[in-house]
GROMACS .gro file of C-alpha atoms in nm:
model
  212
    1MET     CA    1  14.896  11.182  19.549
    2SER     CA    2  15.266  11.213  19.464
    3PHE     CA    3  15.427  11.508  19.286
    4LYS     CA    4  15.509  11.275  18.996
    5ARG     CA    5  15.141  11.183  18.953
    6TYR     CA    6  15.038  11.551  18.966
    7PHE     CA    7  15.305  11.626  18.707
    8ILE     CA    8  15.183  11.351  18.471
    9ILE     CA    9  14.818  11.459  18.504
   10GLY     CA   10  14.916  11.822  18.449
   11MET     CA   11  15.120  11.741  18.139
   12ALA     CA   12  14.835  11.531  18.001
   13ALA     CA   13  14.593  11.818  18.052
   14LEU     CA   14  14.829  12.059  17.877
   15PHE     CA   15  14.878  11.812  17.593
   16LEU     CA   16  14.504  11.762  17.550
   17GLY     CA   17  14.441  12.136  17.571
   18GLY     CA   18  14.710  12.201  17.312
   19CYS     CA   19  14.556  11.945  17.081
   20SER     CA   20  14.216  12.106  17.127
   21ILE     CA   21  14.350  12.452  17.043
   22GLU     CA   22  14.545  12.318  16.746
   23ASP     CA   23  14.242  12.127  16.617
   24THR     CA   24  14.022  12.434  16.656
   25GLU     CA   25  14.269  12.644  16.460
   26LYS     CA   26  14.280  12.378  16.186
   27VAL     CA   27  13.897  12.376  16.165
   28GLN     CA   28  13.886  12.755  16.153
   29ASN     CA   29  14.157  12.768  15.887
   30SER     CA   30  13.983  12.496  15.687
   31ALA     CA   31  13.650  12.680  15.708
   32SER     CA   32  13.816  13.005  15.602
   33GLU     CA   33  13.983  12.833  15.304
   34SER     CA   34  13.652  12.671  15.205
   35THR     CA   35  13.473  13.007  15.222
   36ASN     CA   36  13.741  13.169  15.007
   37GLU     CA   37  13.718  12.882  14.757
   38VAL     CA   38  13.338  12.914  14.739
   39GLU     CA   39  13.359  13.290  14.693
   40ALA     CA   40  13.622  13.249  14.421
   41THR     CA   41  13.416  12.980  14.250
   42GLU     CA   42  13.102  13.194  14.263
   43THR     CA   43  13.292  13.487  14.113
   44GLU     CA   44  13.451  13.276  13.842
   45SER     CA   45  13.133  13.088  13.758
   46SER     CA   46  12.906  13.394  13.752
   47PRO     CA   47  13.014  13.592  13.446
   48LYS     CA   48  12.772  13.820  13.265
   49THR     CA   49  12.563  13.602  13.040
   50PHE     CA   50  12.254  13.621  12.822
   51GLN     CA   51  11.936  13.582  13.023
   52ASP     CA   52  11.585  13.446  12.976
   53SER     CA   53  11.348  13.733  12.897
   54PRO     CA   54  11.021  13.758  13.096
   55GLN     CA   55  10.854  13.865  12.770
   56ALA     CA   56  10.946  13.555  12.566
   57PRO     CA   57  11.027  13.184  12.600
   58ASP     CA   58  11.377  13.083  12.707
   59ASP     CA   59  11.529  13.009  12.367
   60ARG     CA   60  11.896  13.004  12.474
   61LYS     CA   61  11.935  12.636  12.384
   62LEU     CA   62  11.746  12.673  12.057
   63LYS     CA   63  12.006  12.632  11.779
   64GLN     CA   64  11.850  12.414  11.508
   65VAL     CA   65  11.636  12.583  11.244
   66GLY     CA   66  11.285  12.438  11.253
   67GLU     CA   67  11.309  12.343  11.622
   68THR     CA   68  11.018  12.448  11.846
   69LEU     CA   69  11.025  12.529  12.217
   70GLU     CA   70  10.739  12.593  12.458
   71ASP     CA   71  10.727  12.723  12.814
   72GLU     CA   72  10.496  12.937  13.029
   73ASP     CA   73  10.558  13.242  12.808
   74GLY     CA   74  10.443  13.076  12.486
   75VAL     CA   75  10.581  12.892  12.184
   76VAL     CA   76  10.875  12.986  11.961
   77THR     CA   77  11.002  12.821  11.644
   78LEU     CA   78  11.352  12.900  11.516
   79LYS     CA   79  11.334  13.017  11.154
   80GLN     CA   80  11.686  13.154  11.096
   81TYR     CA   81  12.007  13.133  11.298
   82ALA     CA   82  12.347  13.301  11.273
   83ASN     CA   83  12.632  13.233  11.515
   84LEU     CA   84  12.804  13.557  11.416
   85ASN     CA   85  13.061  13.625  11.692
   86GLU     CA   86  13.177  13.946  11.525
   87THR     CA   87  13.359  14.213  11.726
   88LYS     CA   88  13.419  14.573  11.622
   89GLN     CA   89  13.600  14.862  11.785
   90LEU     CA   90  13.381  15.172  11.764
   91GLY     CA   91  13.597  15.449  11.903
   92ASP     CA   92  13.619  15.381  12.277
   93ILE     CA   93  13.349  15.115  12.261
   94THR     CA   94  13.405  14.745  12.193
   95MET     CA   95  13.096  14.571  12.060
   96THR     CA   96  13.035  14.205  11.984
   97ILE     CA   97  12.729  14.050  11.822
   98GLU     CA   98  12.733  13.686  11.923
   99GLU     CA   99  12.408  13.533  11.797
  100VAL     CA  100  12.116  13.644  11.584
  101LYS     CA  101  11.795  13.443  11.584
  102VAL     CA  102  11.478  13.490  11.384
  103MET     CA  103  11.185  13.319  11.555
  104ASN     CA  104  10.815  13.283  11.507
  105TYR     CA  105  10.645  13.358  11.838
  106ARG     CA  106  10.304  13.264  11.971
  107PRO     CA  107  10.277  13.433  12.314
  108SER     CA  108  10.083  13.283  12.604
  109PRO     CA  109   9.737  13.441  12.654
  110ASP     CA  110   9.855  13.650  12.948
  111LEU     CA  111  10.125  13.814  12.732
  112VAL     CA  112   9.911  13.894  12.428
  113ASP     CA  113   9.806  14.233  12.570
  114TYR     CA  114  10.172  14.323  12.625
  115PHE     CA  115  10.231  14.305  12.248
  116HIS     CA  116   9.910  14.484  12.154
  117GLY     CA  117  10.087  14.814  12.093
  118LEU     CA  118  10.392  14.658  11.926
  119THR     CA  119  10.233  14.462  11.642
  120HIS     CA  120   9.897  14.424  11.472
  121GLU     CA  121   9.958  14.047  11.473
  122GLU     CA  122   9.998  14.014  11.850
  123VAL     CA  123   9.866  13.654  11.861
  124GLU     CA  124  10.154  13.522  11.644
  125PHE     CA  125  10.444  13.707  11.482
  126PRO     CA  126  10.815  13.678  11.392
  127TYR     CA  127  11.089  13.863  11.576
  128VAL     CA  128  11.467  13.893  11.582
  129ARG     CA  129  11.674  13.834  11.894
  130VAL     CA  130  12.020  13.992  11.886
  131ASN     CA  131  12.271  13.893  12.156
  132VAL     CA  132  12.530  14.165  12.212
  133LYS     CA  133  12.818  14.264  12.439
  134VAL     CA  134  12.932  14.624  12.467
  135LYS     CA  135  13.209  14.780  12.674
  136ASN     CA  136  13.315  15.139  12.736
  137ASN     CA  137  13.696  15.140  12.737
  138SER     CA  138  13.726  15.510  12.821
  139ASP     CA  139  13.728  15.695  13.151
  140GLU     CA  140  13.424  15.900  13.050
  141PRO     CA  141  13.054  15.803  13.031
  142LEU     CA  142  12.933  15.740  12.677
  143HIS     CA  143  12.586  15.712  12.522
  144PHE     CA  144  12.545  15.424  12.281
  145ALA     CA  145  12.280  15.208  12.114
  146PRO     CA  146  12.416  14.873  11.988
  147VAL     CA  147  12.110  14.815  11.769
  148ALA     CA  148  11.983  15.157  11.673
  149GLU     CA  149  11.827  15.020  11.356
  150LEU     CA  150  11.765  14.678  11.203
  151THR     CA  151  11.676  14.629  10.836
  152THR     CA  152  11.576  14.306  10.662
  153ASN     CA  153  11.662  14.226  10.300
  154GLN     CA  154  11.287  14.243  10.239
  155GLY     CA  155  11.285  14.617  10.304
  156GLU     CA  156  11.149  14.632  10.661
  157THR     CA  157  11.323  14.860  10.912
  158VAL     CA  158  11.270  14.865  11.289
  159THR     CA  159  11.446  15.078  11.550
  160TRP     CA  160  11.572  15.042  11.907
  161GLU     CA  161  11.253  15.209  12.033
  162GLU     CA  162  11.061  14.891  11.940
  163ASP     CA  163  11.280  14.658  12.149
  164PHE     CA  164  11.057  14.449  12.378
  165TYR     CA  165  11.332  14.274  12.577
  166ILE     CA  166  11.397  14.603  12.762
  167GLU     CA  167  11.736  14.505  12.908
  168LYS     CA  168  11.861  14.866  12.911
  169LEU     CA  169  12.138  14.807  12.658
  170ASN     CA  170  12.072  15.143  12.493
  171GLY     CA  171  12.183  15.453  12.678
  172GLU     CA  172  12.469  15.547  12.904
  173LEU     CA  173  12.776  15.329  12.948
  174LYS     CA  174  12.975  15.423  13.256
  175PRO     CA  175  13.356  15.435  13.238
  176GLY     CA  176  13.483  15.075  13.206
  177GLU     CA  177  13.128  14.936  13.214
  178GLU     CA  178  13.039  14.623  13.018
  179LYS     CA  179  12.681  14.529  12.928
  180VAL     CA  180  12.572  14.188  12.807
  181GLY     CA  181  12.221  14.122  12.688
  182SER     CA  182  11.965  14.088  12.412
  183LEU     CA  183  11.727  14.297  12.207
  184GLY     CA  184  11.400  14.164  12.068
  185LEU     CA  185  11.261  14.337  11.758
  186ILE     CA  186  10.937  14.235  11.587
  187ILE     CA  187  10.951  14.210  11.205
  188ASP     CA  188  10.590  14.135  11.117
  189GLU     CA  189  10.623  14.279  10.766
  190SER     CA  190  10.891  14.028  10.664
  191ASN     CA  191  10.870  13.658  10.584
  192PRO     CA  192  11.117  13.495  10.828
  193GLU     CA  193  11.154  13.177  10.625
  194GLU     CA  194  11.267  13.373  10.318
  195LEU     CA  195  11.509  13.607  10.494
  196LYS     CA  196  11.858  13.605  10.342
  197ASN     CA  197  12.025  13.869  10.556
  198LEU     CA  198  11.982  14.150  10.808
  199THR     CA  199  12.171  14.475  10.852
  200ILE     CA  200  12.223  14.600  11.206
  201LYS     CA  201  12.326  14.964  11.246
  202THR     CA  202  12.461  15.108  11.572
  203SER     CA  203  12.413  15.464  11.697
  204GLU     CA  204  12.766  15.528  11.567
  205GLU     CA  205  12.645  15.441  11.213
  206GLU     CA  206  12.861  15.126  11.211
  207GLU     CA  207  12.694  14.833  11.036
  208PHE     CA  208  12.697  14.459  11.098
  209SER     CA  209  12.580  14.236  10.815
  210VAL     CA  210  12.411  13.912  10.922
  211GLY     CA  211  12.365  13.640  10.662
  212PHE     CA  212  12.157  13.323  10.694
   0.00000   0.00000   0.00000
């Protein structure tokens, strides 16, 4: 075999090898970019949001008064609805009440016992769901209850201790921490269909007025 033929074969091998290395680098770079894009998308598309409670039906899409929804947790009917979206600055804490819903709830049989100690009408009762966001803007831990007390215009008052959603919204807020969630408070001494307004008082004695 002549030197020229060896030279051509050798150059071809180098060319093919170079292409292989270049292609591999392109694949690796492409995979890395795709991973970064997925991670960025997951971060951007996974903000803190209101969740479905294991103690009640998933009512997040329930917006029309009179509408009924049923799932494995039971049946809820929306009686009153307020899209409040009110934000207040309470010292170093920023608090927003987004939605307030008053619903009639008929729990599934397996959840009836859970409500036995919370209401004497555990088979069917009305309750208020309050969707809140709170943030500690300071560099010190703070103790705060976004819904320390809720009072209906019919004279019934319930406190944070009766919250059955149990999403740990009351208590310590770490420096810079933001909490997003809901509280569920039973109001079985009020007529939900005749409610005109609610007053929500925080642990800082600040009040939010909710009209229907």
